Amino acid sequence: MNNPPALETARLRLRALTETDTDAIIKLFADPAMTSHFAVPLTEQDRVREMVGHRLSYDGPAGMGHWVIERDGEVIGLAHLRPSQELPGDVPEIGYYLARAHGGQGLATEAAKALLEHGLVGLGLSSVWALIGESNVASQNLVRRLGFLDVGGGDHYGSGPHRVFVALPSDHGRAHHIELWVPDLGRAEESWGWLLGELGWREFQRWPAGVSWKHGATYLVVERSPALSGEKHERTAPGLNHLALHVESRERVNELAAKALEHGWSPMFADKYPYAGGDHHYAAYLENADGFEVELVALPGTDVTRQG
């Protein structure tokens, strides 16, 4: 079912496409310029109805789908972010159409930017792709302005040569590092060092009072600082309560939760494992000897189903 979230920009609102939008979409695509780069133009009403029906039947990953673009309550365009029908691996692909009467005002860029940020930041996608016809220079320039990279070309959508573009996440706004002051460096290394190593972090820096591990652009520090004012971390006091880290699968969560007992961690909320965070949140909650809590969260859609 097509049910993506509404997205707001300075001048536009992108909301889920519904059946009641059909007439407005037919009106949009009555202009041949809307589909001038298609193999078969969508000016015929029956073709547009079929296209809208296909989009309404979308049944892909949550958060993606098909939107109408509104300005002051008027439908002025159509957009999508969904697994590609052309590229392998179900990679997410972006697309947009804007009525010619609203062109030249930066509105297509505004809508595409909102979709891109929704995908890379809101949904945490590893990439967003765009396929644009070789002759569609305006759209190629648009995605380049948004940071897309031209990575090749090929024949797609039955309408001849296309350029293939990809956008990757930026480090802007991401965590640079997290620093934990600990009462005992050896105990911290035993628990945190083992766990982070299992999750793909690698030792980054070491000095007499501390050590850090890095994953991508982010690193985590544990330090027995000389400025430490106490000997115990209290997670229920104001300050850090816990860290939550992604795990590749539910099976891997189970494996780590079991092995963690040998590396200075104790289970929390064991009577509710693995659904202490809710029926749709598969996670292990662990506490180390110094009172630090970590939550290991299975990526959505992974293996091991709930029994009973």
mmCIF file of N, CA, C and O in Angstrom, residues 113-153:
data_model
loop_
_atom_site.group_PDB
_atom_site.id
_atom_site.type_symbol
_atom_site.label_atom_id
_atom_site.label_comp_id
_atom_site.label_asym_id
_atom_site.label_seq_id
_atom_site.Cartn_x
_atom_site.Cartn_y
_atom_site.Cartn_z
ATOM 1 N N LYS A 113 15.139 17.708 -3.375
ATOM 2 C CA LYS A 113 15.985 17.799 -2.176
ATOM 3 C C LYS A 113 15.270 17.224 -0.964
ATOM 4 O O LYS A 113 15.870 16.517 -0.143
ATOM 5 N N ALA A 114 13.964 17.507 -0.845
ATOM 6 C CA ALA A 114 13.192 16.965 0.280
ATOM 7 C C ALA A 114 13.160 15.441 0.230
ATOM 8 O O ALA A 114 13.307 14.767 1.264
ATOM 9 N N LEU A 115 12.955 14.873 -0.960
ATOM 10 C CA LEU A 115 12.949 13.415 -1.100
ATOM 11 C C LEU A 115 14.322 12.826 -0.796
ATOM 12 O O LEU A 115 14.429 11.785 -0.139
ATOM 13 N N LEU A 116 15.375 13.479 -1.277
ATOM 14 C CA LEU A 116 16.723 12.983 -1.051
ATOM 15 C C LEU A 116 17.058 12.979 0.438
ATOM 16 O O LEU A 116 17.593 11.989 0.965
ATOM 17 N N GLU A 117 16.748 14.065 1.132
ATOM 18 C CA GLU A 117 17.024 14.137 2.566
ATOM 19 C C GLU A 117 16.179 13.133 3.340
ATOM 20 O O GLU A 117 16.650 12.531 4.314
ATOM 21 N N HIS A 118 14.948 12.936 2.905
ATOM 22 C CA HIS A 118 14.103 11.924 3.541
ATOM 23 C C HIS A 118 14.739 10.541 3.409
ATOM 24 O O HIS A 118 14.759 9.761 4.379
ATOM 25 N N GLY A 119 15.283 10.245 2.235
ATOM 26 C CA GLY A 119 15.887 8.938 2.025
ATOM 27 C C GLY A 119 17.190 8.751 2.781
ATOM 28 O O GLY A 119 17.350 7.773 3.520
ATOM 29 N N LEU A 120 18.121 9.693 2.620
ATOM 30 C CA LEU A 120 19.446 9.524 3.208
ATOM 31 C C LEU A 120 19.474 9.779 4.706
ATOM 32 O O LEU A 120 20.210 9.111 5.438
ATOM 33 N N VAL A 121 18.676 10.738 5.176
ATOM 34 C CA VAL A 121 18.688 11.096 6.600
ATOM 35 C C VAL A 121 17.526 10.439 7.340
ATOM 36 O O VAL A 121 17.712 9.732 8.333
ATOM 37 N N GLY A 122 16.304 10.659 6.828
ATOM 38 C CA GLY A 122 15.135 10.122 7.526
ATOM 39 C C GLY A 122 15.079 8.608 7.549
ATOM 40 O O GLY A 122 14.772 8.002 8.574
ATOM 41 N N LEU A 123 15.381 7.979 6.401
ATOM 42 C CA LEU A 123 15.322 6.524 6.316
ATOM 43 C C LEU A 123 16.683 5.864 6.503
ATOM 44 O O LEU A 123 16.766 4.645 6.632
ATOM 45 N N GLY A 124 17.737 6.665 6.502
ATOM 46 C CA GLY A 124 19.074 6.108 6.689
ATOM 47 C C GLY A 124 19.544 5.240 5.534
ATOM 48 O O GLY A 124 20.328 4.302 5.733
ATOM 49 N N LEU A 125 19.095 5.540 4.310
ATOM 50 C CA LEU A 125 19.502 4.741 3.160
ATOM 51 C C LEU A 125 20.994 4.933 2.871
ATOM 52 O O LEU A 125 21.545 6.016 3.081
ATOM 53 N N SER A 126 21.627 3.884 2.381
ATOM 54 C CA SER A 126 23.054 3.957 2.076
ATOM 55 C C SER A 126 23.318 4.690 0.769
ATOM 56 O O SER A 126 24.444 5.128 0.507
ATOM 57 N N SER A 127 22.288 4.849 -0.067
ATOM 58 C CA SER A 127 22.433 5.555 -1.332
ATOM 59 C C SER A 127 21.049 5.837 -1.904
ATOM 60 O O SER A 127 20.075 5.170 -1.546
ATOM 61 N N VAL A 128 20.973 6.820 -2.790
ATOM 62 C CA VAL A 128 19.767 7.099 -3.565
ATOM 63 C C VAL A 128 20.218 7.287 -5.010
ATOM 64 O O VAL A 128 21.170 8.025 -5.277
ATOM 65 N N TRP A 129 19.526 6.624 -5.942
ATOM 66 C CA TRP A 129 19.914 6.627 -7.347
ATOM 67 C C TRP A 129 18.912 7.415 -8.187
ATOM 68 O O TRP A 129 17.755 7.581 -7.796
ATOM 69 N N ALA A 130 19.368 7.866 -9.344
ATOM 70 C CA ALA A 130 18.497 8.554 -10.295
ATOM 71 C C ALA A 130 18.904 8.150 -11.707
ATOM 72 O O ALA A 130 20.100 8.102 -12.019
ATOM 73 N N LEU A 131 17.919 7.832 -12.532
ATOM 74 C CA LEU A 131 18.146 7.522 -13.941
ATOM 75 C C LEU A 131 17.529 8.643 -14.765
ATOM 76 O O LEU A 131 16.324 8.880 -14.679
ATOM 77 N N ILE A 132 18.347 9.325 -15.558
ATOM 78 C CA ILE A 132 17.880 10.495 -16.292
ATOM 79 C C ILE A 132 18.305 10.372 -17.753
ATOM 80 O O ILE A 132 19.466 10.081 -18.057
ATOM 81 N N GLY A 133 17.354 10.600 -18.648
ATOM 82 C CA GLY A 133 17.624 10.491 -20.074
ATOM 83 C C GLY A 133 18.789 11.366 -20.519
ATOM 84 O O GLY A 133 18.965 12.479 -20.009
ATOM 85 N N GLU A 134 19.555 10.849 -21.474
ATOM 86 C CA GLU A 134 20.714 11.590 -21.984
ATOM 87 C C GLU A 134 20.333 12.978 -22.477
ATOM 88 O O GLU A 134 21.103 13.935 -22.376
ATOM 89 N N SER A 135 19.137 13.112 -23.041
ATOM 90 C CA SER A 135 18.723 14.399 -23.601
ATOM 91 C C SER A 135 18.119 15.344 -22.568
ATOM 92 O O SER A 135 17.882 16.515 -22.865
ATOM 93 N N ASN A 136 17.885 14.849 -21.357
ATOM 94 C CA ASN A 136 17.235 15.660 -20.327
ATOM 95 C C ASN A 136 18.302 16.404 -19.518
ATOM 96 O O ASN A 136 18.580 16.093 -18.359
ATOM 97 N N VAL A 137 18.904 17.392 -20.151
ATOM 98 C CA VAL A 137 20.032 18.108 -19.546
ATOM 99 C C VAL A 137 19.605 18.853 -18.289
ATOM 100 O O VAL A 137 20.351 18.925 -17.306
ATOM 101 N N ALA A 138 18.391 19.419 -18.286
ATOM 102 C CA ALA A 138 17.939 20.198 -17.130
ATOM 103 C C ALA A 138 17.891 19.329 -15.879
ATOM 104 O O ALA A 138 18.345 19.745 -14.801
ATOM 105 N N SER A 139 17.347 18.107 -15.993
ATOM 106 C CA SER A 139 17.276 17.220 -14.827
ATOM 107 C C SER A 139 18.655 16.731 -14.411
ATOM 108 O O SER A 139 18.926 16.551 -13.221
ATOM 109 N N GLN A 140 19.538 16.522 -15.385
ATOM 110 C CA GLN A 140 20.899 16.130 -15.031
ATOM 111 C C GLN A 140 21.587 17.232 -14.231
ATOM 112 O O GLN A 140 22.261 16.957 -13.224
ATOM 113 N N ASN A 141 21.402 18.474 -14.644
ATOM 114 C CA ASN A 141 21.998 19.594 -13.901
ATOM 115 C C ASN A 141 21.386 19.714 -12.515
ATOM 116 O O ASN A 141 22.089 20.056 -11.545
ATOM 117 N N LEU A 142 20.081 19.419 -12.407
ATOM 118 C CA LEU A 142 19.403 19.510 -11.107
ATOM 119 C C LEU A 142 20.024 18.530 -10.114
ATOM 120 O O LEU A 142 20.376 18.906 -8.991
ATOM 121 N N VAL A 143 20.160 17.256 -10.511
ATOM 122 C CA VAL A 143 20.679 16.275 -9.547
ATOM 123 C C VAL A 143 22.146 16.533 -9.235
ATOM 124 O O VAL A 143 22.600 16.271 -8.113
ATOM 125 N N ARG A 144 22.880 17.058 -10.196
ATOM 126 C CA ARG A 144 24.269 17.417 -9.890
ATOM 127 C C ARG A 144 24.328 18.500 -8.819
ATOM 128 O O ARG A 144 25.187 18.468 -7.932
ATOM 129 N N ARG A 145 23.418 19.471 -8.890
ATOM 130 C CA ARG A 145 23.386 20.527 -7.865
ATOM 131 C C ARG A 145 23.086 19.942 -6.488
ATOM 132 O O ARG A 145 23.510 20.505 -5.469
ATOM 133 N N LEU A 146 22.362 18.841 -6.444
ATOM 134 C CA LEU A 146 22.026 18.208 -5.171
ATOM 135 C C LEU A 146 23.118 17.254 -4.688
ATOM 136 O O LEU A 146 22.966 16.621 -3.643
ATOM 137 N N GLY A 147 24.189 17.147 -5.441
ATOM 138 C CA GLY A 147 25.304 16.322 -4.996
ATOM 139 C C GLY A 147 25.358 14.928 -5.583
ATOM 140 O O GLY A 147 26.198 14.112 -5.179
ATOM 141 N N PHE A 148 24.476 14.612 -6.536
ATOM 142 C CA PHE A 148 24.524 13.308 -7.183
ATOM 143 C C PHE A 148 25.790 13.200 -8.047
ATOM 144 O O PHE A 148 26.227 14.185 -8.649
ATOM 145 N N LEU A 149 26.319 11.991 -8.123
ATOM 146 C CA LEU A 149 27.494 11.718 -8.937
ATOM 147 C C LEU A 149 27.101 10.910 -10.162
ATOM 148 O O LEU A 149 26.344 9.937 -10.055
ATOM 149 N N ASP A 150 27.615 11.288 -11.317
ATOM 150 C CA ASP A 150 27.378 10.549 -12.556
ATOM 151 C C ASP A 150 28.321 9.350 -12.566
ATOM 152 O O ASP A 150 29.538 9.497 -12.588
ATOM 153 N N VAL A 151 27.731 8.134 -12.535
ATOM 154 C CA VAL A 151 28.565 6.930 -12.434
ATOM 155 C C VAL A 151 28.474 6.035 -13.669
ATOM 156 O O VAL A 151 28.972 4.915 -13.661
ATOM 157 N N GLY A 152 27.835 6.508 -14.722
ATOM 158 C CA GLY A 152 27.794 5.698 -15.927
ATOM 159 C C GLY A 152 26.537 5.925 -16.727
ATOM 160 O O GLY A 152 25.814 6.904 -16.535
ATOM 161 N N GLY A 153 26.266 5.005 -17.632
ATOM 162 C CA GLY A 153 25.090 5.131 -18.478
ATOM 163 C C GLY A 153 24.625 3.796 -19.010
ATOM 164 O O GLY A 153 25.273 2.764 -18.816
#
